[in-house]
PDB file of C-alpha atoms and ligand atoms in Angstrom:
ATOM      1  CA  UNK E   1      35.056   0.346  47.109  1.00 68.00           C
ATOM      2  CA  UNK E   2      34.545   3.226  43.957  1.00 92.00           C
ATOM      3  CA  UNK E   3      36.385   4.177  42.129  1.00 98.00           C
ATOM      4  CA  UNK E   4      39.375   7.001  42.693  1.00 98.00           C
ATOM      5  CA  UNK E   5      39.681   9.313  39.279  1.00 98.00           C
ATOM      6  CA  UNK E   6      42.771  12.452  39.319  1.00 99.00           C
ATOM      7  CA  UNK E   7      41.571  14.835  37.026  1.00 99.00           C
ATOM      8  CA  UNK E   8      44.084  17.590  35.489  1.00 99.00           C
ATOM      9  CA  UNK E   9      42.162  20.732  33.904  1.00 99.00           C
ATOM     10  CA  UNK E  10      39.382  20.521  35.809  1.00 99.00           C
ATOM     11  CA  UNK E  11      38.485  23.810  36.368  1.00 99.00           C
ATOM     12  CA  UNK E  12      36.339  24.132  32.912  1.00 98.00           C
ATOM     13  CA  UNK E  13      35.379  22.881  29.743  1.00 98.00           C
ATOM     14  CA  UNK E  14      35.861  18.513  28.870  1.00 99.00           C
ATOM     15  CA  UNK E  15      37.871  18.697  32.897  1.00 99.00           C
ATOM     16  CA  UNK E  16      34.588  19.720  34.467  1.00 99.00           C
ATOM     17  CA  UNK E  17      32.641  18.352  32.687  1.00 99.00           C
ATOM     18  CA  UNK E  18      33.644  14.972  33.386  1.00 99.00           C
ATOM     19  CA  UNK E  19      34.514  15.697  36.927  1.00 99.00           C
ATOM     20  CA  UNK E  20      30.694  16.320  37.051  1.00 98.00           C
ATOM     21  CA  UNK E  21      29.059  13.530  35.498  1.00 98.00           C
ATOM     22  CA  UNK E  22      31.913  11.250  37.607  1.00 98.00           C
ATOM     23  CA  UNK E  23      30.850  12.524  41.156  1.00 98.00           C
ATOM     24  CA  UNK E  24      27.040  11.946  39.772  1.00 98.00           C
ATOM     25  CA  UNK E  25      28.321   8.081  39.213  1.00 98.00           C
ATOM     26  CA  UNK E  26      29.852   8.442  42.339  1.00 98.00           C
ATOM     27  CA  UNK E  27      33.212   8.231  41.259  1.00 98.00           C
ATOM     28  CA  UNK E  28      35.516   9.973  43.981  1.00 98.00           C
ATOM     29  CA  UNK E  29      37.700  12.700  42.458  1.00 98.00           C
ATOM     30  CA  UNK E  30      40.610  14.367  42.912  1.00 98.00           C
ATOM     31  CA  UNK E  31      40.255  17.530  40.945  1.00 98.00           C
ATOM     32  CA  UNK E  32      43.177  20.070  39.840  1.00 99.00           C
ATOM     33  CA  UNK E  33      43.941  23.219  37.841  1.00 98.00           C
ATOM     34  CA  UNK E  34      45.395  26.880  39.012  1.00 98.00           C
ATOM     35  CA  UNK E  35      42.241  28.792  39.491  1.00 98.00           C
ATOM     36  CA  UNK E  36      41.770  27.780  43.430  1.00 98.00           C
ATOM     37  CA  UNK E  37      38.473  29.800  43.700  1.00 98.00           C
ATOM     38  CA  UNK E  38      36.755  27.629  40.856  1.00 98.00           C
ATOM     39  CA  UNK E  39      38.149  24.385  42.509  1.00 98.00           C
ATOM     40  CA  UNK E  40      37.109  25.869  46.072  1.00 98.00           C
ATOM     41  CA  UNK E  41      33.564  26.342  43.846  1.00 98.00           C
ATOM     42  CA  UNK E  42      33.617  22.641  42.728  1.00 98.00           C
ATOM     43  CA  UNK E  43      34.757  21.247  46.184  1.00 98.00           C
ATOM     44  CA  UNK E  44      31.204  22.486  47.118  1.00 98.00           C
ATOM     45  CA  UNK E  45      29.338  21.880  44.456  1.00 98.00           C
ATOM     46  CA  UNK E  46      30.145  18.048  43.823  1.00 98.00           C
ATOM     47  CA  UNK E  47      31.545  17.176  47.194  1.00 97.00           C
ATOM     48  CA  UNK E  48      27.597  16.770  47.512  1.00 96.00           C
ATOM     49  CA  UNK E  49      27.493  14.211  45.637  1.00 98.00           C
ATOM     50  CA  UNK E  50      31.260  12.180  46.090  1.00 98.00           C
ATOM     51  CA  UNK E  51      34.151  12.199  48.381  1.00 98.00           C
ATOM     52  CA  UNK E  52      36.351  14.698  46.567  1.00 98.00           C
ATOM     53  CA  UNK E  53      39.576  16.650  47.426  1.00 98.00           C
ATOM     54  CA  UNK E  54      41.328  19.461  45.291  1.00 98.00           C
ATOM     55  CA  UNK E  55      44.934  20.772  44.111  1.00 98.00           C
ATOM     56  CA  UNK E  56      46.078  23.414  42.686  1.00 98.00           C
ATOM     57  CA  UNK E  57      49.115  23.517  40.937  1.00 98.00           C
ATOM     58  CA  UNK E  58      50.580  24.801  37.638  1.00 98.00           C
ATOM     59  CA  UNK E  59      51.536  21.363  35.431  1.00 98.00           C
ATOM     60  CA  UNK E  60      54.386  23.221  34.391  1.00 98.00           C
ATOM     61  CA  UNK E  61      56.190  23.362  37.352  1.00 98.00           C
ATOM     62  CA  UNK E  62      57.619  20.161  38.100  1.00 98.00           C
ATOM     63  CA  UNK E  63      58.124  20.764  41.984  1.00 98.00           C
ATOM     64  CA  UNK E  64      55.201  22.169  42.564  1.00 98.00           C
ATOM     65  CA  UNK E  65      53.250  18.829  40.828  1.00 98.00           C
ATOM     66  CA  UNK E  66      55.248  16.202  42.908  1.00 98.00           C
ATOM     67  CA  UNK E  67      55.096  17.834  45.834  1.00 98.00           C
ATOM     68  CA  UNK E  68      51.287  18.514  45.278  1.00 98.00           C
ATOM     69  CA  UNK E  69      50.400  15.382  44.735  1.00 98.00           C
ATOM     70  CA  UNK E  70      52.310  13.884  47.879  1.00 97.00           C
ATOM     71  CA  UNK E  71      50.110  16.147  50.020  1.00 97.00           C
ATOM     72  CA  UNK E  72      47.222  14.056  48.717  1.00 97.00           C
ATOM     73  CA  UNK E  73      45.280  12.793  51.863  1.00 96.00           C
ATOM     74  CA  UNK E  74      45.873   9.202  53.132  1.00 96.00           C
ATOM     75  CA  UNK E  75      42.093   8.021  51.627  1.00 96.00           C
ATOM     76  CA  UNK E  76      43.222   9.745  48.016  1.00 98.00           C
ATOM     77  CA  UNK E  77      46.566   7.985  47.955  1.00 95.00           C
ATOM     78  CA  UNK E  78      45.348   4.893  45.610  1.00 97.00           C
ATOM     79  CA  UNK E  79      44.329   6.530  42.161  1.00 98.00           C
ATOM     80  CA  UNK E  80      42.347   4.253  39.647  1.00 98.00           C
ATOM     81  CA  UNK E  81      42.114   6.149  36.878  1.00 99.00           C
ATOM     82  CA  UNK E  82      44.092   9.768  35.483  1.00 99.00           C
ATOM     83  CA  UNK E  83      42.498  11.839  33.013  1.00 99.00           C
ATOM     84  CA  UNK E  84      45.581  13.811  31.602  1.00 99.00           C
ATOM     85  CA  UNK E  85      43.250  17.093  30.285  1.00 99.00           C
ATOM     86  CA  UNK E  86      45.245  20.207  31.049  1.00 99.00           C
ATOM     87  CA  UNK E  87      46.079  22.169  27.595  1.00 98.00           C
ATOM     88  CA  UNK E  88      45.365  24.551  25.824  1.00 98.00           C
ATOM     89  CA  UNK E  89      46.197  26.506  22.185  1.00 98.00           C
ATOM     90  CA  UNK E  90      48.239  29.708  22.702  1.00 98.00           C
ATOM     91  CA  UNK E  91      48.130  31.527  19.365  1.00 98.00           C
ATOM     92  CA  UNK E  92      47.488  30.627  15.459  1.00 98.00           C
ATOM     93  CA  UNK E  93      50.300  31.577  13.656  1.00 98.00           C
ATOM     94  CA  UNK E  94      52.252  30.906  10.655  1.00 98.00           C
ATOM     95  CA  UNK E  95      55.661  29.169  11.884  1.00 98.00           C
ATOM     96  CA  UNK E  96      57.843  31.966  10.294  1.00 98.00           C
ATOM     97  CA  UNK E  97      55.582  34.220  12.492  1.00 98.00           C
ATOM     98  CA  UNK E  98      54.969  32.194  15.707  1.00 98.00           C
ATOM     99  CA  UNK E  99      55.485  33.411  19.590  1.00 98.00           C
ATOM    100  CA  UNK E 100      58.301  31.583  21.404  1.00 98.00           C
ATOM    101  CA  UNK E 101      56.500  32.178  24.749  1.00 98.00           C
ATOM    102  CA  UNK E 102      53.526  30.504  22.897  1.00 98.00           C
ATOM    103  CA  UNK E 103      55.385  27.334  21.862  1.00 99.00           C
ATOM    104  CA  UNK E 104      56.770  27.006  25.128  1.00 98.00           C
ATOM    105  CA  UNK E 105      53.298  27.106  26.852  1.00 98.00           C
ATOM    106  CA  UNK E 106      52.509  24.983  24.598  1.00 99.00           C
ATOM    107  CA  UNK E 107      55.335  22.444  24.838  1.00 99.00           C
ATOM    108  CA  UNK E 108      55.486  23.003  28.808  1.00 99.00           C
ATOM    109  CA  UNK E 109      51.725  22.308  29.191  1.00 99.00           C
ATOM    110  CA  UNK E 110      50.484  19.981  26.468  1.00 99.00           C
ATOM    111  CA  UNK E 111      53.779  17.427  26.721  1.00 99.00           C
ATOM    112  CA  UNK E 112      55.715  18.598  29.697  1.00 99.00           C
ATOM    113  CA  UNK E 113      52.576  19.185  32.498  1.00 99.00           C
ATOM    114  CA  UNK E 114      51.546  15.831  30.558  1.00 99.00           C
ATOM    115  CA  UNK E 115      54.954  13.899  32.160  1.00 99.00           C
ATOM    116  CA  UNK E 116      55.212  15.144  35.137  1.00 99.00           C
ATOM    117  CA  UNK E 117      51.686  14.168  36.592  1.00 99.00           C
ATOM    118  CA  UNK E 118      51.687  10.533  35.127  1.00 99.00           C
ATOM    119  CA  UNK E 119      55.374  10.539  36.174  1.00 98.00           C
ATOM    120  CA  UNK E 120      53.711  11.049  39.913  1.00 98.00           C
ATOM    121  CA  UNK E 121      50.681   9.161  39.374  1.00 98.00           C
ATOM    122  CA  UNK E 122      52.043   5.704  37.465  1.00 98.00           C
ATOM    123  CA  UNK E 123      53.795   4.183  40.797  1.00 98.00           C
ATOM    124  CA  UNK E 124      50.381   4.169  42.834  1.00 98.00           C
ATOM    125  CA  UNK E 125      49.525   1.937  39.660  1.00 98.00           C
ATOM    126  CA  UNK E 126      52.457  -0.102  39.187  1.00 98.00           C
ATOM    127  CA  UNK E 127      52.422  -1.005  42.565  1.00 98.00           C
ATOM    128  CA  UNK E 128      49.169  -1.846  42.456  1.00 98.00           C
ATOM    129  CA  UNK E 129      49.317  -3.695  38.816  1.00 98.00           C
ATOM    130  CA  UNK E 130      45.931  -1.801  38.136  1.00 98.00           C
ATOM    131  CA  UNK E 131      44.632   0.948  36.525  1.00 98.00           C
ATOM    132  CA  UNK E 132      43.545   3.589  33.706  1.00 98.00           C
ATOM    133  CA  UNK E 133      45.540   6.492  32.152  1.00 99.00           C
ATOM    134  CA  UNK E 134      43.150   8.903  29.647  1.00 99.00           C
ATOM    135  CA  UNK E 135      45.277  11.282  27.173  1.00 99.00           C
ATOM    136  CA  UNK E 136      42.989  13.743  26.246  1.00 99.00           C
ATOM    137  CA  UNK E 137      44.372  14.239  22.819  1.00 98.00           C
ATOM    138  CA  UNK E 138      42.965  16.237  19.847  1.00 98.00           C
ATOM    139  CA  UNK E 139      42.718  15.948  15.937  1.00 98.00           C
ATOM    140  CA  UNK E 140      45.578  17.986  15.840  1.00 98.00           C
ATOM    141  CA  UNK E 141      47.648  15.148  17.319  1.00 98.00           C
ATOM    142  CA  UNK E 142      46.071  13.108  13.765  1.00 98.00           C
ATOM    143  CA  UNK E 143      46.940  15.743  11.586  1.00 98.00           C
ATOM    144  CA  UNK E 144      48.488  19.242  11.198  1.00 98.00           C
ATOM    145  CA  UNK E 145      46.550  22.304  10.116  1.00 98.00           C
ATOM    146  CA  UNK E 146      47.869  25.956   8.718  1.00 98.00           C
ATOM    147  CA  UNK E 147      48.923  27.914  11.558  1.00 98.00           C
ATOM    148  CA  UNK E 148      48.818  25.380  13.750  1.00 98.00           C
ATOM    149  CA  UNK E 149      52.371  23.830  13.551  1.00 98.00           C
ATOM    150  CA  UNK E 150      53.600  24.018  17.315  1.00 99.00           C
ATOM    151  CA  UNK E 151      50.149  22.931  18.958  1.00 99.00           C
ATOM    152  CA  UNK E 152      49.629  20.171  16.587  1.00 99.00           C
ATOM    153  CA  UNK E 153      53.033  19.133  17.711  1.00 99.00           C
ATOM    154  CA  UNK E 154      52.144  18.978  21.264  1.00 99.00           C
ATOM    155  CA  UNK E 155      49.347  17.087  20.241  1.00 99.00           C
ATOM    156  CA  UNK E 156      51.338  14.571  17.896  1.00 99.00           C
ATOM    157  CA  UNK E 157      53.512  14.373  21.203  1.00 99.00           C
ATOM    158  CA  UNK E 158      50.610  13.178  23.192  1.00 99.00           C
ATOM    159  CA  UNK E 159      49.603  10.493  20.817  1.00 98.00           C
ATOM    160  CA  UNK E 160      52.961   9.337  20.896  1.00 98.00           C
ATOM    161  CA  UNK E 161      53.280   9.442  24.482  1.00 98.00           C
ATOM    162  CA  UNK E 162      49.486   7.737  24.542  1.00 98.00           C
ATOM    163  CA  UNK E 163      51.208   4.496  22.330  1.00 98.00           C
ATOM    164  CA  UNK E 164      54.294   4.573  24.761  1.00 98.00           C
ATOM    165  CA  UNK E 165      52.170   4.532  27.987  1.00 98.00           C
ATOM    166  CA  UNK E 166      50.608   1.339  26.841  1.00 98.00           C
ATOM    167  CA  UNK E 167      53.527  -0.447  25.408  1.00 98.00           C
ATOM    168  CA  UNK E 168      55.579   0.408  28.660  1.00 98.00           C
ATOM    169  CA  UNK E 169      52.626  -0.275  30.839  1.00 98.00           C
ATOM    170  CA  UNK E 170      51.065  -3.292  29.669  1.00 98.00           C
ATOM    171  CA  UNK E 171      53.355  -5.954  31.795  1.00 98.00           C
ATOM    172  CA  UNK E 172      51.575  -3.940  34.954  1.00 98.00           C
ATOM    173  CA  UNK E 173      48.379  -4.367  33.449  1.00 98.00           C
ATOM    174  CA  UNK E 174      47.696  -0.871  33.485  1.00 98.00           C
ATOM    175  CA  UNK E 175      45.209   0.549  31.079  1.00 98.00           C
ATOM    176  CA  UNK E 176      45.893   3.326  28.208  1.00 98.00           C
ATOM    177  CA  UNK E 177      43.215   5.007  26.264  1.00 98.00           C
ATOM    178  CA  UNK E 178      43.693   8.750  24.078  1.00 98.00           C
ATOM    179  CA  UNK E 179      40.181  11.162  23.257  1.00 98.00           C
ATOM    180  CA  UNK E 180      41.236  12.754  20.090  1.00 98.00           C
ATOM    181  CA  UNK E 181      38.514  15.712  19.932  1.00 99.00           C
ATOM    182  CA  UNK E 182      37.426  17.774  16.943  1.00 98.00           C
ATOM    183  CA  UNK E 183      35.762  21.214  17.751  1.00 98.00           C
ATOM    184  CA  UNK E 184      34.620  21.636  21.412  1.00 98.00           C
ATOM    185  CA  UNK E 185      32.720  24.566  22.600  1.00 98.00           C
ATOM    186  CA  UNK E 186      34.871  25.273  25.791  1.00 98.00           C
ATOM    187  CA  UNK E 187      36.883  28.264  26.883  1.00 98.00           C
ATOM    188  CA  UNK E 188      39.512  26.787  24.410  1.00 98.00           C
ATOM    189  CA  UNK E 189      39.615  29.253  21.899  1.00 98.00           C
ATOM    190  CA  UNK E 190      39.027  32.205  24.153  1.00 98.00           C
ATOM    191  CA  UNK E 191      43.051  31.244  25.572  1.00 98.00           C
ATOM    192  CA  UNK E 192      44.080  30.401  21.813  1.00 98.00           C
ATOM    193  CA  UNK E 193      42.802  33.992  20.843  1.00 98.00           C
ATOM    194  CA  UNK E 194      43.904  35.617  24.002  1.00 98.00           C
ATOM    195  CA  UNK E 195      40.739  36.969  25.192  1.00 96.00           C
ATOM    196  CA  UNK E 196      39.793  38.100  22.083  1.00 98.00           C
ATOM    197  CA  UNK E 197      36.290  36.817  22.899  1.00 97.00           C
ATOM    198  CA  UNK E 198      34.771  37.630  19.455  1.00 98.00           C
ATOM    199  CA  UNK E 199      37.076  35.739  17.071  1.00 98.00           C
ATOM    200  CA  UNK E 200      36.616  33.048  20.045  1.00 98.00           C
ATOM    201  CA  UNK E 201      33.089  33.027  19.075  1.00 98.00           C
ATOM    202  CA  UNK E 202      33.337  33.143  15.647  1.00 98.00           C
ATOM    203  CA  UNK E 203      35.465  29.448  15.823  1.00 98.00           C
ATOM    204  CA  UNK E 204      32.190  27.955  17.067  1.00 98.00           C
ATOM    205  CA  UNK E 205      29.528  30.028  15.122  1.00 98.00           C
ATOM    206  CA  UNK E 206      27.484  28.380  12.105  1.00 98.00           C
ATOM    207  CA  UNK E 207      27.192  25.005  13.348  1.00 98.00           C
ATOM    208  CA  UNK E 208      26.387  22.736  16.239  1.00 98.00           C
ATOM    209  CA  UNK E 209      30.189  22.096  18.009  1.00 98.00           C
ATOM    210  CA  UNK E 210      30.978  19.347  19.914  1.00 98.00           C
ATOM    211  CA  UNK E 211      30.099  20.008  24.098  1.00 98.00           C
ATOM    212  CA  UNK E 212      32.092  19.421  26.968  1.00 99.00           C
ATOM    213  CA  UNK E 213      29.882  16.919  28.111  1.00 99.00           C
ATOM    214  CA  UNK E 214      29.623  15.201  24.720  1.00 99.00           C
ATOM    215  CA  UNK E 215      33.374  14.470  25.645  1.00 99.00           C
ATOM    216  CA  UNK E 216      32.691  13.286  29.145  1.00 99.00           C
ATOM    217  CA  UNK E 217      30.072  10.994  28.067  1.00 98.00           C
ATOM    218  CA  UNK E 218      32.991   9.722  25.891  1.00 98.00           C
ATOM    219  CA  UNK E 219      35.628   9.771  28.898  1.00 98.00           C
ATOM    220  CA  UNK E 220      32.821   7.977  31.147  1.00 98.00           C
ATOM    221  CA  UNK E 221      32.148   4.865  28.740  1.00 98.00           C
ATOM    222  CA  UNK E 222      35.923   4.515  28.067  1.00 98.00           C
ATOM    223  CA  UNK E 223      36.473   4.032  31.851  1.00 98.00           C
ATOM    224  CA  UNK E 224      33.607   2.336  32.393  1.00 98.00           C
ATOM    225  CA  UNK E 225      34.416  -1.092  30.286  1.00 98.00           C
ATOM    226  CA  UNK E 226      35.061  -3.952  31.622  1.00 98.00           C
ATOM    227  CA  UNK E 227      38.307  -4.240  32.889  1.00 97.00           C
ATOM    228  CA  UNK E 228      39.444  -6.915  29.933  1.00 98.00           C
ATOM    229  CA  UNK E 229      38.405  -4.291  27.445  1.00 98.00           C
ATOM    230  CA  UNK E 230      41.241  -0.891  26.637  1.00 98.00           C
ATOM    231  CA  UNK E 231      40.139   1.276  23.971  1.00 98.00           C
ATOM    232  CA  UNK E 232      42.939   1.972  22.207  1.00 96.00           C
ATOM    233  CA  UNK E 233      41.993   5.864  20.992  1.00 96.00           C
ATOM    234  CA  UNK E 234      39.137   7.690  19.503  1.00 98.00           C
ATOM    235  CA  UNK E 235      38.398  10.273  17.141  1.00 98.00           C
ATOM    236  CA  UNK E 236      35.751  12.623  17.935  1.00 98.00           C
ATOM    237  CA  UNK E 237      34.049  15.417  15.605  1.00 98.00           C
ATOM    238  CA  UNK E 238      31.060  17.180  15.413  1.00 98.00           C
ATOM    239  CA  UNK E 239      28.765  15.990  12.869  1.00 98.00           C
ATOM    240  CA  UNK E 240      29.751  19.504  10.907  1.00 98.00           C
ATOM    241  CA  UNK E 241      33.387  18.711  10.587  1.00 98.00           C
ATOM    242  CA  UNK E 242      35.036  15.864   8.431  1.00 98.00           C
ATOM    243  CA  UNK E 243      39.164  16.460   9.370  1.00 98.00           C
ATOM    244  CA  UNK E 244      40.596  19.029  10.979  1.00 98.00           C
ATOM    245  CA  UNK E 245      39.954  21.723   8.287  1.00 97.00           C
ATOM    246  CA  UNK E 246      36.959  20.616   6.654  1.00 98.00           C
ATOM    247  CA  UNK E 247      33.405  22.434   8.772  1.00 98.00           C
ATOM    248  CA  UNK E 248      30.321  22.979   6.697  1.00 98.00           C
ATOM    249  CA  UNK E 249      29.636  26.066   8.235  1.00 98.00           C
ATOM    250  CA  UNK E 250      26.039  27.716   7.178  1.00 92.00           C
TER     251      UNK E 250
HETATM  252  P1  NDP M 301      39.571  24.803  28.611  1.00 54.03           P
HETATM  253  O1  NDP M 301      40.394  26.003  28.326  1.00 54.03           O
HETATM  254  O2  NDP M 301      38.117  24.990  28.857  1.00 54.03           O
HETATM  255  O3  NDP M 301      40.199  23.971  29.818  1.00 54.03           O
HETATM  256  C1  NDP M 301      41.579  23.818  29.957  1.00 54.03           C
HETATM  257  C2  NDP M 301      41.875  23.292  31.353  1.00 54.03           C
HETATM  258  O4  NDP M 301      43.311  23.083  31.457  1.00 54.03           O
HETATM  259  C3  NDP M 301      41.487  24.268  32.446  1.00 54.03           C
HETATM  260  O5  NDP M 301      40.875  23.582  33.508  1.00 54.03           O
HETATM  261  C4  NDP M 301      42.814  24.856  32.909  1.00 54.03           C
HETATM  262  O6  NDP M 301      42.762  25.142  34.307  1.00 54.03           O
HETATM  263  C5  NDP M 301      43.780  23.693  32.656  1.00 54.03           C
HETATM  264  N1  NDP M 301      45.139  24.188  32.465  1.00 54.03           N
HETATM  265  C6  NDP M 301      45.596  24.959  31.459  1.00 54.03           C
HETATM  266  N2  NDP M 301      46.884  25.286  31.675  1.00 54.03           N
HETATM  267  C7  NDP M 301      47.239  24.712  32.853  1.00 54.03           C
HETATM  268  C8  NDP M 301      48.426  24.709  33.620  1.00 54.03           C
HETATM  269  N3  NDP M 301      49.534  25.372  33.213  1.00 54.03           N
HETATM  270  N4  NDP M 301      48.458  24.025  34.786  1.00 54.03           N
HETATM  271  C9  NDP M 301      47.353  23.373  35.214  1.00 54.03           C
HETATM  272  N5  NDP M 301      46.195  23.325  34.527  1.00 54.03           N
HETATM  273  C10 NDP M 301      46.141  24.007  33.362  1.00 54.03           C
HETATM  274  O7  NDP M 301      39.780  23.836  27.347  1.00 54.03           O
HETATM  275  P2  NDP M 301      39.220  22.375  26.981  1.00 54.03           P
HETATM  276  O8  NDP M 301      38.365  21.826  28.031  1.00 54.03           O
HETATM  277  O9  NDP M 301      38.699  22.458  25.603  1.00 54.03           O
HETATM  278  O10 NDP M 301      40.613  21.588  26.903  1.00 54.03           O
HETATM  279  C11 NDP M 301      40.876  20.404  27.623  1.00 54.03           C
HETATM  280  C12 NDP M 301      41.793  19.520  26.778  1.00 54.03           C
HETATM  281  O11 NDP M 301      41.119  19.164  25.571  1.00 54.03           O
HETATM  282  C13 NDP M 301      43.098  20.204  26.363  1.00 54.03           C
HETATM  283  O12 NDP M 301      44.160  19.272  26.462  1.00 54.03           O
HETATM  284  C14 NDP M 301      42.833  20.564  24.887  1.00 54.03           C
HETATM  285  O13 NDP M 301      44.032  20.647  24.155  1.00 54.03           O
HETATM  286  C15 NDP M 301      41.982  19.388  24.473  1.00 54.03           C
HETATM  287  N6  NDP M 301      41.179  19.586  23.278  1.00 54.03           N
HETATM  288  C16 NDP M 301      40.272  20.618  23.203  1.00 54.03           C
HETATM  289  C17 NDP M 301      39.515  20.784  22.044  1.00 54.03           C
HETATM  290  C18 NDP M 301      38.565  21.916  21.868  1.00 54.03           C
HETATM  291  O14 NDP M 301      38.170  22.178  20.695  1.00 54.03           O
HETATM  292  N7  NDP M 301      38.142  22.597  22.907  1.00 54.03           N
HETATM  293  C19 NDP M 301      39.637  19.823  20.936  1.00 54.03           C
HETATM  294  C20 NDP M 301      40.632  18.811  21.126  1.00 54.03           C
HETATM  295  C21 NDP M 301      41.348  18.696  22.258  1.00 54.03           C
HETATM  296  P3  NDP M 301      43.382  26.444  35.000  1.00 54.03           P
HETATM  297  O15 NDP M 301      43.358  27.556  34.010  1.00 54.03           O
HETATM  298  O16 NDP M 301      42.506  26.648  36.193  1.00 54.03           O
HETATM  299  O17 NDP M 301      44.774  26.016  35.367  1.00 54.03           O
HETATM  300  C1  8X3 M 302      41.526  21.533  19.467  1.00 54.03           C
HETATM  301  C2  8X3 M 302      40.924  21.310  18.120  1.00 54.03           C
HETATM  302  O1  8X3 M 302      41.186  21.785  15.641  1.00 54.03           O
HETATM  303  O2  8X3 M 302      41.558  23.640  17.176  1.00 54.03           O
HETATM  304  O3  8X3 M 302      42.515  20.616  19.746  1.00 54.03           O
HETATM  305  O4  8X3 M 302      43.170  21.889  16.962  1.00 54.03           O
HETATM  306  S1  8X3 M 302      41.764  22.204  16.924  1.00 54.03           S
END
């Protein structure tokens, strides 16, 4: 029987890229995020090559993520593995200058959307006493940065969380692993800035930044370890970058 992954985010950047190289391991996949056209676009794409089923629902709202997730169809109810991806930045701002709405994206996303879904998800593993949670986390949940006080929170939160999940966990012999990326060339930045598509760019421009699929390659030899072996977390930076502010940029 293959393996069942429930992937949050995975409408673009690390998300689809590791729902893709999954279904080409033929890893079945349960694939969410809000935009419904690009999951309708996936669902055809990769249902090729795995059994895969889609939901769409805003990790924010708590309803709507328990109530999606019991609609799963009866050969999607056992889940072997969650990759909790969904985030994003919303702004770059000083804290004496910072958006509430933005922290509470932020907060509601990153941490919150974070809870619910392995809130849903951890019973079909405790009951099984199997399986493997991923927190995609970020340097920013290592260190803090200038202007980047509420999202490296989130992030902070998630590497907490990360720690919990395997303390809690470990009697049920569940898994618990955390990504911590540097600089990924996804649509990231274009949410952090907005759609301010040029100073989106300009985050990426002068060196070679980490890809999506340099990520999944990560995510898929993680998972793919013996079942004796956890890793506990990773740190992950282009070759460019050295912490979270240092890039040798040409
Ligand atoms: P993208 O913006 O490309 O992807 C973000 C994904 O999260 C999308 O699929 C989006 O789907 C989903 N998402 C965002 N908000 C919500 C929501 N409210 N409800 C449901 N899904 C949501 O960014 P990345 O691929 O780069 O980011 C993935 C993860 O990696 C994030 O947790 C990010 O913090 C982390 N990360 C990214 C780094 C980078 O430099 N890019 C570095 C370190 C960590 P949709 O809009 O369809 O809902
Ligand atoms: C994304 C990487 O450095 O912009 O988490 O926080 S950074």
């Amino acid at each position: 029987m293959s393996l069942t992954a429930f992937i949050t985010g995975a409408t673009s950047g690390i998300g689809k890229a590791t729902a893709v190289l999954f279904a080409k391991n033929g890893i079945r996949l349960v694939l969410c995020g809000r935009r419904k056209d690009r999951l309708d676009r996936l669902q055809k794409e990769l249902g090729e090559l795995t059994e895969l089923t889609t939901l769409a629902f805003d990790v924010r709202n708590k309803e709507d993520v328990f109530k999606a997730i019991a609609t799963l169809p009866d050969n999607f109810q056992t889940i072997d593995i969650l990759i909790n991806n969904a985030g994003n930045a919303h702004g770059l701002s000083t804290i004496q200058d910072g958006d509430i709405d933005d922290w509470d994206a932020m907060l509601d996303i990153n941490v919150k959307g974070l809870l619910y879904v392995s809130k849903a998800i951890i019973p079909i593993m405790t009951k099984r006493n199997s399986g493997f949670i991923v927190n995609i986390g970020s340097i920013a949940g290592k260190e803090v940065y200038p202007n980047g006080n509420v999202y490296c929170a989130s992030k902070h939160a998630v590497n907490a969380l990360n720690k919990s999940m395997r303390i809690d966990l470990n009697q049920y012999n569940i898994r618990v692993s955390a990504i911590h990326p540097g600089a990924v060339e996804t649509e990231f930045s274009d949410v952090r800035f907005k759609g301010d598509t040029e100073r989106a760019k300009s985050v990426y421009a002068g060196y070679k930044a980490l890809q999506a699929e340099d990520i999944a390659d990560i995510i898929y030899f993680v998972v793919t370890r013996p079942y004796h072996v956890n890793i506990e977390d990773l740190v992950v930076y282009p070759t460019a970058q050295a912490s979270a502010t240092i890039l040798n940029k040409n």
